[in-house]
CSV table of C-alpha atoms in Angstrom, one decimal:
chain,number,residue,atom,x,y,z
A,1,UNK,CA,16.9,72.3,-16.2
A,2,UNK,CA,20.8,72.7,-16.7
A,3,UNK,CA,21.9,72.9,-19.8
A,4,UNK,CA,25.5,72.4,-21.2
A,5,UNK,CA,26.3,73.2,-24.7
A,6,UNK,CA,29.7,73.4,-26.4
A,7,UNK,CA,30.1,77.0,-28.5
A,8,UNK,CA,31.8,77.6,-31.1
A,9,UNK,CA,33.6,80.7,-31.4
A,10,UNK,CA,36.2,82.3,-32.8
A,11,UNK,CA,38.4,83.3,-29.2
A,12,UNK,CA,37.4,80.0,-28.1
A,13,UNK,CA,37.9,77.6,-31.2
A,14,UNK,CA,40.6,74.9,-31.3
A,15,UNK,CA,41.9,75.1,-34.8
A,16,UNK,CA,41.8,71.6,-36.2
A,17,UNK,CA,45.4,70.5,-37.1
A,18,UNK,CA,46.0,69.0,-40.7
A,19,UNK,CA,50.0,68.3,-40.9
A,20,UNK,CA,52.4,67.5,-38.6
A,21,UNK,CA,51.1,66.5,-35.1
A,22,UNK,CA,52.9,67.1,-31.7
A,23,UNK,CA,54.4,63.4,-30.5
A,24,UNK,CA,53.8,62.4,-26.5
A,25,UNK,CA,57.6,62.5,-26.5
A,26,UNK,CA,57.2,66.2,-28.0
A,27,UNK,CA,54.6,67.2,-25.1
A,28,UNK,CA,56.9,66.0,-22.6
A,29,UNK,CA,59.8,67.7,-23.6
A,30,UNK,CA,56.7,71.2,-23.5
A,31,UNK,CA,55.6,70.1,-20.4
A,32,UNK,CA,58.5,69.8,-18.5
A,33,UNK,CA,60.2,73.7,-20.5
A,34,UNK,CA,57.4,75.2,-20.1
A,35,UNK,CA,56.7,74.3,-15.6
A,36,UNK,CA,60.5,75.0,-15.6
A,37,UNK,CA,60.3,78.4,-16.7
A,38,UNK,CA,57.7,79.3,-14.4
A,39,UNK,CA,59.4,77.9,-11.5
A,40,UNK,CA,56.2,75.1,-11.0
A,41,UNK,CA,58.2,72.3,-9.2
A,42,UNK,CA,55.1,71.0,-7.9
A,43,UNK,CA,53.7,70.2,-11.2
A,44,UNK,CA,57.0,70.0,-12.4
A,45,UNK,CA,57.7,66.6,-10.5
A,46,UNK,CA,54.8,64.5,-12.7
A,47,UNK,CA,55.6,65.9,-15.8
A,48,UNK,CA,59.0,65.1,-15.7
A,49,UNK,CA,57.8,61.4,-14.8
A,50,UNK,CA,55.1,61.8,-17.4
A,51,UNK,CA,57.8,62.9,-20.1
A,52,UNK,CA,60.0,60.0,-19.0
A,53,UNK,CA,57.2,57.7,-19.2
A,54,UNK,CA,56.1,58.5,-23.3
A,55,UNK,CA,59.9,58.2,-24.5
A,56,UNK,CA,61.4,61.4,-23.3
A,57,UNK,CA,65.3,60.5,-22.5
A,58,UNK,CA,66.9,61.3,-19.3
A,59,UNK,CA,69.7,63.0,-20.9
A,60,UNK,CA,67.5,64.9,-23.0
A,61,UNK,CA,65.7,66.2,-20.5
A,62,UNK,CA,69.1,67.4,-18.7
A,63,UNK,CA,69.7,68.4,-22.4
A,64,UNK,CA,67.0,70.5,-22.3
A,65,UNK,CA,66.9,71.9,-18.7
A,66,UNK,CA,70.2,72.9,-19.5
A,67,UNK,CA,69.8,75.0,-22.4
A,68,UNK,CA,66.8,76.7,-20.9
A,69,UNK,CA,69.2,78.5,-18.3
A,70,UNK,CA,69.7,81.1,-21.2
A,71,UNK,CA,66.2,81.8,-21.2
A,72,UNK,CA,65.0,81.4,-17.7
A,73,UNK,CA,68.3,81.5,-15.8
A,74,UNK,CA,70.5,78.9,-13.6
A,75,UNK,CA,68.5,79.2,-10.6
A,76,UNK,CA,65.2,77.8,-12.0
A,77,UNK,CA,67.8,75.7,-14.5
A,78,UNK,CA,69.2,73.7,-11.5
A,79,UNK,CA,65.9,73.9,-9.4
A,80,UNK,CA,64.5,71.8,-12.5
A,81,UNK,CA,67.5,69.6,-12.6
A,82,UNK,CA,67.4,68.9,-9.4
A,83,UNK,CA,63.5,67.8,-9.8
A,84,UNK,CA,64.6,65.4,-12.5
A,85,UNK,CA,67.6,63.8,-9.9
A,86,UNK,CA,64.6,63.6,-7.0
A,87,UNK,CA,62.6,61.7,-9.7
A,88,UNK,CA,65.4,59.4,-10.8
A,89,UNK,CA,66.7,58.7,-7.1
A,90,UNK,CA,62.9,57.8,-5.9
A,91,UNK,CA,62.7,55.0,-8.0
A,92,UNK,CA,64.2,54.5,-11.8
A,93,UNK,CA,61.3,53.2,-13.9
A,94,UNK,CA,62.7,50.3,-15.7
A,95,UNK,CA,61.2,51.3,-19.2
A,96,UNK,CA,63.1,54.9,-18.7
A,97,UNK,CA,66.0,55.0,-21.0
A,98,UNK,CA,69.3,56.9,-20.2
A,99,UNK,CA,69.5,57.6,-24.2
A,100,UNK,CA,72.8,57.7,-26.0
A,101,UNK,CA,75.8,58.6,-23.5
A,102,UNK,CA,76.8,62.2,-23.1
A,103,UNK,CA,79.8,63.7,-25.4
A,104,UNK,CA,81.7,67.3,-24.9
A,105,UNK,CA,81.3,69.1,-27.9
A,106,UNK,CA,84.4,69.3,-29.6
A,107,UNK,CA,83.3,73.2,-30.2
A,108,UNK,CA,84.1,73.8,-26.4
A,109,UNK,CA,87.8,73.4,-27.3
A,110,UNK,CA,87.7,76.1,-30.2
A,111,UNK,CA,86.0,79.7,-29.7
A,112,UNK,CA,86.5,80.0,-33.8
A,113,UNK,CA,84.4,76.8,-33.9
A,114,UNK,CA,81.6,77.5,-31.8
A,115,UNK,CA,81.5,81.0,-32.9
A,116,UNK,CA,81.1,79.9,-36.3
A,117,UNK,CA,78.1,77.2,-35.6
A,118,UNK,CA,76.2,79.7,-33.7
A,119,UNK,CA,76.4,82.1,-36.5
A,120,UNK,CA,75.2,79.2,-38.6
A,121,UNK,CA,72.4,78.3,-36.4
A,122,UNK,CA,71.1,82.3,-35.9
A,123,UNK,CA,70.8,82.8,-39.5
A,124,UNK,CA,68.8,79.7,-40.0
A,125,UNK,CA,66.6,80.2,-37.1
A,126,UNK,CA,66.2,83.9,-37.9
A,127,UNK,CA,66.4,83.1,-41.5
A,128,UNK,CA,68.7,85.9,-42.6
A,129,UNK,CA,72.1,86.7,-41.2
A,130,UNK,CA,71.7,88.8,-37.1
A,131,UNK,CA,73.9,91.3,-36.0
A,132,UNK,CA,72.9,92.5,-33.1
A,133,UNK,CA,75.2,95.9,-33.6
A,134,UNK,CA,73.5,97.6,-30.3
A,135,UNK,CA,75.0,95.6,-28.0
A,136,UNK,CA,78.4,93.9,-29.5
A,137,UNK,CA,78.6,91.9,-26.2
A,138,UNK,CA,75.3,90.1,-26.5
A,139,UNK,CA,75.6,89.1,-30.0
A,140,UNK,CA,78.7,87.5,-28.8
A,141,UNK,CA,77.1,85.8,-26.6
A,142,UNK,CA,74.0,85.1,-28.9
A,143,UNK,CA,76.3,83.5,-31.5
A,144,UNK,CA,79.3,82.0,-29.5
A,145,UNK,CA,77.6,80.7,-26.3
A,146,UNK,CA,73.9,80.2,-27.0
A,147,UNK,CA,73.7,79.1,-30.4
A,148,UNK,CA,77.3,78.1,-30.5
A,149,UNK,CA,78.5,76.4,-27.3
A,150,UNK,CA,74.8,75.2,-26.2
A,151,UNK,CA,73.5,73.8,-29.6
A,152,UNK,CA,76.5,72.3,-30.1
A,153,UNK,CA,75.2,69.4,-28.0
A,154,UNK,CA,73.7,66.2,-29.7
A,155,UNK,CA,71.3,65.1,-27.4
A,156,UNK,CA,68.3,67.5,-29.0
A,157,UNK,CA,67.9,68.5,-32.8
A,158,UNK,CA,67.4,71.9,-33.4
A,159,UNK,CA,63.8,71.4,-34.4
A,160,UNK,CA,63.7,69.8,-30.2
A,161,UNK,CA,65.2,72.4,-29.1
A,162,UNK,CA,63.3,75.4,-30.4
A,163,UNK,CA,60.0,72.9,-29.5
A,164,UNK,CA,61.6,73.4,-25.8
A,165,UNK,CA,61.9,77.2,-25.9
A,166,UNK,CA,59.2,77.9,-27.4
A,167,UNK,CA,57.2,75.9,-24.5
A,168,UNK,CA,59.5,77.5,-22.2
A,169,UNK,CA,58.4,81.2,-23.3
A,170,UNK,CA,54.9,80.9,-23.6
A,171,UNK,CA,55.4,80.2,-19.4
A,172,UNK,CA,56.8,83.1,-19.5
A,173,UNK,CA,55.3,86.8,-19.0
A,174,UNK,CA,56.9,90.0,-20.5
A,175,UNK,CA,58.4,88.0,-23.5
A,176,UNK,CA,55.9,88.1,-26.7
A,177,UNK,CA,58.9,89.5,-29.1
A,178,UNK,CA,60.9,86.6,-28.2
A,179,UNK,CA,58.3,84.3,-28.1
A,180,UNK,CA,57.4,85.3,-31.7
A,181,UNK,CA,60.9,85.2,-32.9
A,182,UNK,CA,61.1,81.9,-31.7
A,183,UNK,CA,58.0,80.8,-33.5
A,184,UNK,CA,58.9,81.4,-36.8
A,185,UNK,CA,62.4,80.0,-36.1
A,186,UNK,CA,60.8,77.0,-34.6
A,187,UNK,CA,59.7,76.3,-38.6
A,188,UNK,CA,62.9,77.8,-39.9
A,189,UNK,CA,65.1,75.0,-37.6
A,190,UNK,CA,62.4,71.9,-39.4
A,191,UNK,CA,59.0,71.7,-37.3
A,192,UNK,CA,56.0,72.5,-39.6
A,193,UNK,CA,53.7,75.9,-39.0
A,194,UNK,CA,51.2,73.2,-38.4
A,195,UNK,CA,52.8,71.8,-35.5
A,196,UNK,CA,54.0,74.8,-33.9
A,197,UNK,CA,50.5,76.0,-34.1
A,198,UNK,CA,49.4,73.1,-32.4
A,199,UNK,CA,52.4,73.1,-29.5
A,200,UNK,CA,50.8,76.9,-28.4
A,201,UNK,CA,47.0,75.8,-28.4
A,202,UNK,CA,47.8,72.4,-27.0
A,203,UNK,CA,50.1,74.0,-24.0
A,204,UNK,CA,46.7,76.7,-23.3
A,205,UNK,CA,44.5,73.5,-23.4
A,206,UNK,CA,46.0,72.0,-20.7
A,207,UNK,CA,46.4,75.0,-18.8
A,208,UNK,CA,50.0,75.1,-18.8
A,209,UNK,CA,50.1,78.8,-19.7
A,210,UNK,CA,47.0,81.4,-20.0
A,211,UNK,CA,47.0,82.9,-23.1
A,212,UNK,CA,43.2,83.3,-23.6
A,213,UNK,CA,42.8,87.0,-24.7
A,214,UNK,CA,41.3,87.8,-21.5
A,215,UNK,CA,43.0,89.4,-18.4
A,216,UNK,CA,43.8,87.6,-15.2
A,217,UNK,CA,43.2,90.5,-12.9
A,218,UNK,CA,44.2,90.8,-9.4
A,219,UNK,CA,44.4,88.6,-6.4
A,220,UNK,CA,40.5,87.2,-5.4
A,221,UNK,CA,41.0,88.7,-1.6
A,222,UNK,CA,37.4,90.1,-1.5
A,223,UNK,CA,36.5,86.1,-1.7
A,224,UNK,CA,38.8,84.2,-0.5
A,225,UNK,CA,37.3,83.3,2.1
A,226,UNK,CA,34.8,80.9,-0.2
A,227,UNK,CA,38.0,79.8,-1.6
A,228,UNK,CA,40.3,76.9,-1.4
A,229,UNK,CA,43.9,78.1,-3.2
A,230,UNK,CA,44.8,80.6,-5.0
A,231,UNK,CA,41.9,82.8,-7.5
A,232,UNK,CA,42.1,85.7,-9.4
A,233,UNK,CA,39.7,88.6,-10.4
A,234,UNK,CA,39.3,90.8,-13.3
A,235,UNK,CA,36.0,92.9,-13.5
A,236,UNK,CA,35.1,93.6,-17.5
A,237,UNK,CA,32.8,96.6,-17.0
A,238,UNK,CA,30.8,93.9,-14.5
A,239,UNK,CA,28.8,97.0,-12.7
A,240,UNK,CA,27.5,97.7,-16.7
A,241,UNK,CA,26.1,94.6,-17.1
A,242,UNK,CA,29.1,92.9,-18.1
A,243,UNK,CA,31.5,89.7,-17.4
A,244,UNK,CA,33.7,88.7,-14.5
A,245,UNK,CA,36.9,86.5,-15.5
A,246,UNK,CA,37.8,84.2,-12.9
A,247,UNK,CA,41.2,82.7,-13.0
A,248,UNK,CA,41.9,79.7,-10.4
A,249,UNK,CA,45.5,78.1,-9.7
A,250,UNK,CA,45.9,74.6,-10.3
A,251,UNK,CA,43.6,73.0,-7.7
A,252,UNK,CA,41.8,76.1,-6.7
A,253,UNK,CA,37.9,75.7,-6.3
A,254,UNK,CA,35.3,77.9,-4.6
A,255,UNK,CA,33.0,76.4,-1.9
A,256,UNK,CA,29.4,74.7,-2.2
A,257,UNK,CA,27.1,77.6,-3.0
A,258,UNK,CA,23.8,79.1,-4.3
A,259,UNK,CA,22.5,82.1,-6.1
A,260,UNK,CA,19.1,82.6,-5.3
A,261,UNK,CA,16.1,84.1,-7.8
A,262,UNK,CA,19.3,84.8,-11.0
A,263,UNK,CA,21.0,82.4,-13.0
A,264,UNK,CA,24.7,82.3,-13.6
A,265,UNK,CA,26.4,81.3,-16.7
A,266,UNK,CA,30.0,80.5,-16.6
A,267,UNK,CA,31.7,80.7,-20.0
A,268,UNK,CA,35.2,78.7,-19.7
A,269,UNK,CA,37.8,80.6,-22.4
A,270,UNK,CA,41.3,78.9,-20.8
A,271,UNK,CA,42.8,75.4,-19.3
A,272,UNK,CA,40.9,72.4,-17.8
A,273,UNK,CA,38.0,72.8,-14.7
A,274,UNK,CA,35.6,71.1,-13.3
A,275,UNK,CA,31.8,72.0,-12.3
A,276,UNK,CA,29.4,70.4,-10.1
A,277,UNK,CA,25.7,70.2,-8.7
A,278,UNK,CA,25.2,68.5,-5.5
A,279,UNK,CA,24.1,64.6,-5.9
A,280,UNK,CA,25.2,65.0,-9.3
A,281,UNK,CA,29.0,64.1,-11.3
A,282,UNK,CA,31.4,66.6,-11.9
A,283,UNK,CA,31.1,68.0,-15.6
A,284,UNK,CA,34.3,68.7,-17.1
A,285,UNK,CA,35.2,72.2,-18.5
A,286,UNK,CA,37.4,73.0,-21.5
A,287,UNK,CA,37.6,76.3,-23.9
A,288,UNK,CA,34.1,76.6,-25.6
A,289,UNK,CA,31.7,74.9,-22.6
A,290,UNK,CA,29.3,77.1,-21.3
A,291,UNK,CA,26.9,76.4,-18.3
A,292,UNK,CA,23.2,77.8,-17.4
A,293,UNK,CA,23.1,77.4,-13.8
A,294,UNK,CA,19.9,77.5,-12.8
A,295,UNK,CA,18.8,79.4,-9.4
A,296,UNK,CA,18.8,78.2,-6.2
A,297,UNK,CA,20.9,75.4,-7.3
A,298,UNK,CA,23.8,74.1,-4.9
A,299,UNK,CA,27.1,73.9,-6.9
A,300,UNK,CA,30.9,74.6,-7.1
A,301,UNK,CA,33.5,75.2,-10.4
A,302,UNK,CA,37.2,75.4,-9.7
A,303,UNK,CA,40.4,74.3,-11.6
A,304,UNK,CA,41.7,70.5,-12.5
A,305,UNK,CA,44.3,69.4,-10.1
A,306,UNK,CA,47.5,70.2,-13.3
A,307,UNK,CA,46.3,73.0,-14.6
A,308,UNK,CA,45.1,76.6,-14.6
A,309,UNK,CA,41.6,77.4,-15.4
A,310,UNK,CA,39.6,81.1,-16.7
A,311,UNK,CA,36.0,81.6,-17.1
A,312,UNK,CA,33.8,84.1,-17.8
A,313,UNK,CA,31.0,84.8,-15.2
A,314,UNK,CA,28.0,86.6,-15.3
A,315,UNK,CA,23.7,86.5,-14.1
A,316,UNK,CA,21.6,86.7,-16.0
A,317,UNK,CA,17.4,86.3,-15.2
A,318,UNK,CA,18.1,88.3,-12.1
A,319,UNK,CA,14.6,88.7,-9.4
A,320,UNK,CA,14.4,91.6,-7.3
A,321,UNK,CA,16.2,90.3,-4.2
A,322,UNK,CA,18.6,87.9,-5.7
A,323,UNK,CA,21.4,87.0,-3.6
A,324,UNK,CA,24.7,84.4,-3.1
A,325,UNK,CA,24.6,81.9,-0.4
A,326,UNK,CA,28.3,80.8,0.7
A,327,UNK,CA,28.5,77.0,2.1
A,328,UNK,CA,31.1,74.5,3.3
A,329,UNK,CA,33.9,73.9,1.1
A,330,UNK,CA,35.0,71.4,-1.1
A,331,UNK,CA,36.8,68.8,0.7
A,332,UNK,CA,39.6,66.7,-0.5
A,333,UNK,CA,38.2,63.5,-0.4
A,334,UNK,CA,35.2,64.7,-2.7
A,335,UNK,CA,38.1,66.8,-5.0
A,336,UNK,CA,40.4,64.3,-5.3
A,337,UNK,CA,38.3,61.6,-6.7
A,338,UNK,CA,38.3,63.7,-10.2
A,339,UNK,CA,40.7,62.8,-13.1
């Protein structure tokens, strides 16, 4: 008999949140940095209506698509702006609000001035004064233009802002000194520790960005045949006994199949996904679930339709003769009907 049980371990535990809690406002603003730095336009499309929808402003989300070319650069700045003008041309929601009416900074008009506020904003963010001597021409930059010039703008507070960049790094590979930087200066610009905590495991939860501990490996081509989308593999000492992690794009699953005379567990450590027996309903997976499959037992697991998904894999009770048994895949009509 299957059995599904919730674990609770230390990779895998959510850490309850006492203080300060993320807003839907502030999870659209995440959303929306975080697809944009990756380049996701696909998902990018319903978050942006999403954000919209729970009290996100339209010019705060050109607010913050804006600033983000620092970060990610223009081209995947104006690829996300231009997803926000597809949105608003297709149809304006009526409870969407513009939000207060765009200004020029008055620090545009005085280098001195925005010089100054940048300098003002760095210290507090990095919490003592930054010179970044190495390169004179980026710490121009840093102070003048980025912290100057860009936060000069009214739409966001700081504490939005560095809620936005944050969100927008974490998409981000290569980055972690940033991405730390910006975490305590996320506190140090007026969120608590409590909620930027939370904005890091709530953006893994929802499989926005993978940053489960465990490696997403290369490109499933040995497989992907049984595949529909996108999977990755990453052997973990599997020929010693040990686990397989299985990373699946948004919308990927693998096909009906069946392991005959071993059981497989699958040990979900990142995102959202879905697993299901034949003539039975899908069984949601989030970080902790684990699943006994029992043998000879038709199935499929695979990824939620917004989000990345990585579990563990291994067999265990493995008969001499064990085997896998590839079927048809997972069609549409039966995919699609899961929320």
């Amino acid at each position: 008999m299957k059995r599904i049980i919730t674990i609770m371990m230390a990779v895998l535990t959510m850490t309850t949140v006492q203080g300060q809690t993320l807003t839907e406002r502030q999870k659209g603003l995440a959303a929306c940095a975080c697809l944009m730095a990756q380049g996701d336009l696909k998902r990018l499309e319903p978050a942006v209506r999403q954000a919209l929808d729970n009290g996100v402003t339209i010019n705060e989300l050109k607010e913050a698509l804006s600033q983000l070319y620092a970060y990610t650069g223009f081209p995947r700045s104006l690829n996300a702006l231009g997803v926000l003008s597809k949105v608003l041309q297709e149809g304006n929601n009526p409870n969407w609000k513009e939000g207060k009416p765009w200004k020029r900074p008055k620090e545009w008009d005085d280098a001195r001035k925005a010089y100054e506020l940048g300098k003002k904003n760095q210290t507090q963010l990095s919490g003592k004064p930054f010179d970044y001597a190495f390169c004179p021409q980026n710490d121009y930059y840093l102070k003048s233009h980025l912290f100057g010039d860009i936060f000069a703008g009214d739409q966001l507070s700081a504490a939005d802002r560095e809620i936005v960049t944050v969100a927008a790094l974490s998409g981000l590979d290569g980055v972690a000194p940033q991405l730390n930087a910006h975490k305590l200066g996320a506190v140090n610009m007026g969120n608590s520790q409590e909620l930027v905590d939370e904005l890091s495991q709530w953006l893994d939860s929802e499989g926005y960005t993978l940053r489960s501990g465990f490696p997403k490996g290369e490109p499933n081509t040995a497989y992907a045949q049984y595949f529909t989308g996108n999977s990755y593999l990453a052997p973990m000492d599997a020929q010693n006994g040990g686990p397989a992690n299985v990373t699946f794009e948004p919308r990927c699953r693998n096909n009906w199949h069946i392991h005959h005379k071993q059981v497989q567990v699958l040990i979900c450590v990142s995102g959202r996904g879905w697993y299901q027996e034949w003539g039975k309903d899908p069984v949601p997976m989030t970080p902790g679930t684990v699943i006994a499959i029992p043998a000879e037992t038709k199935h499929w697991h695979g990824a939620a339709r917004d989000s990345w998904f990585q579990h563990l894999t291994y067999h265990t009770h493995v008969e001499e003769g064990a085997s896998n048994e590839w079927l048809e895949p997972v069609t549409d009509e039966v995919y699609d009907k899961l929320q």
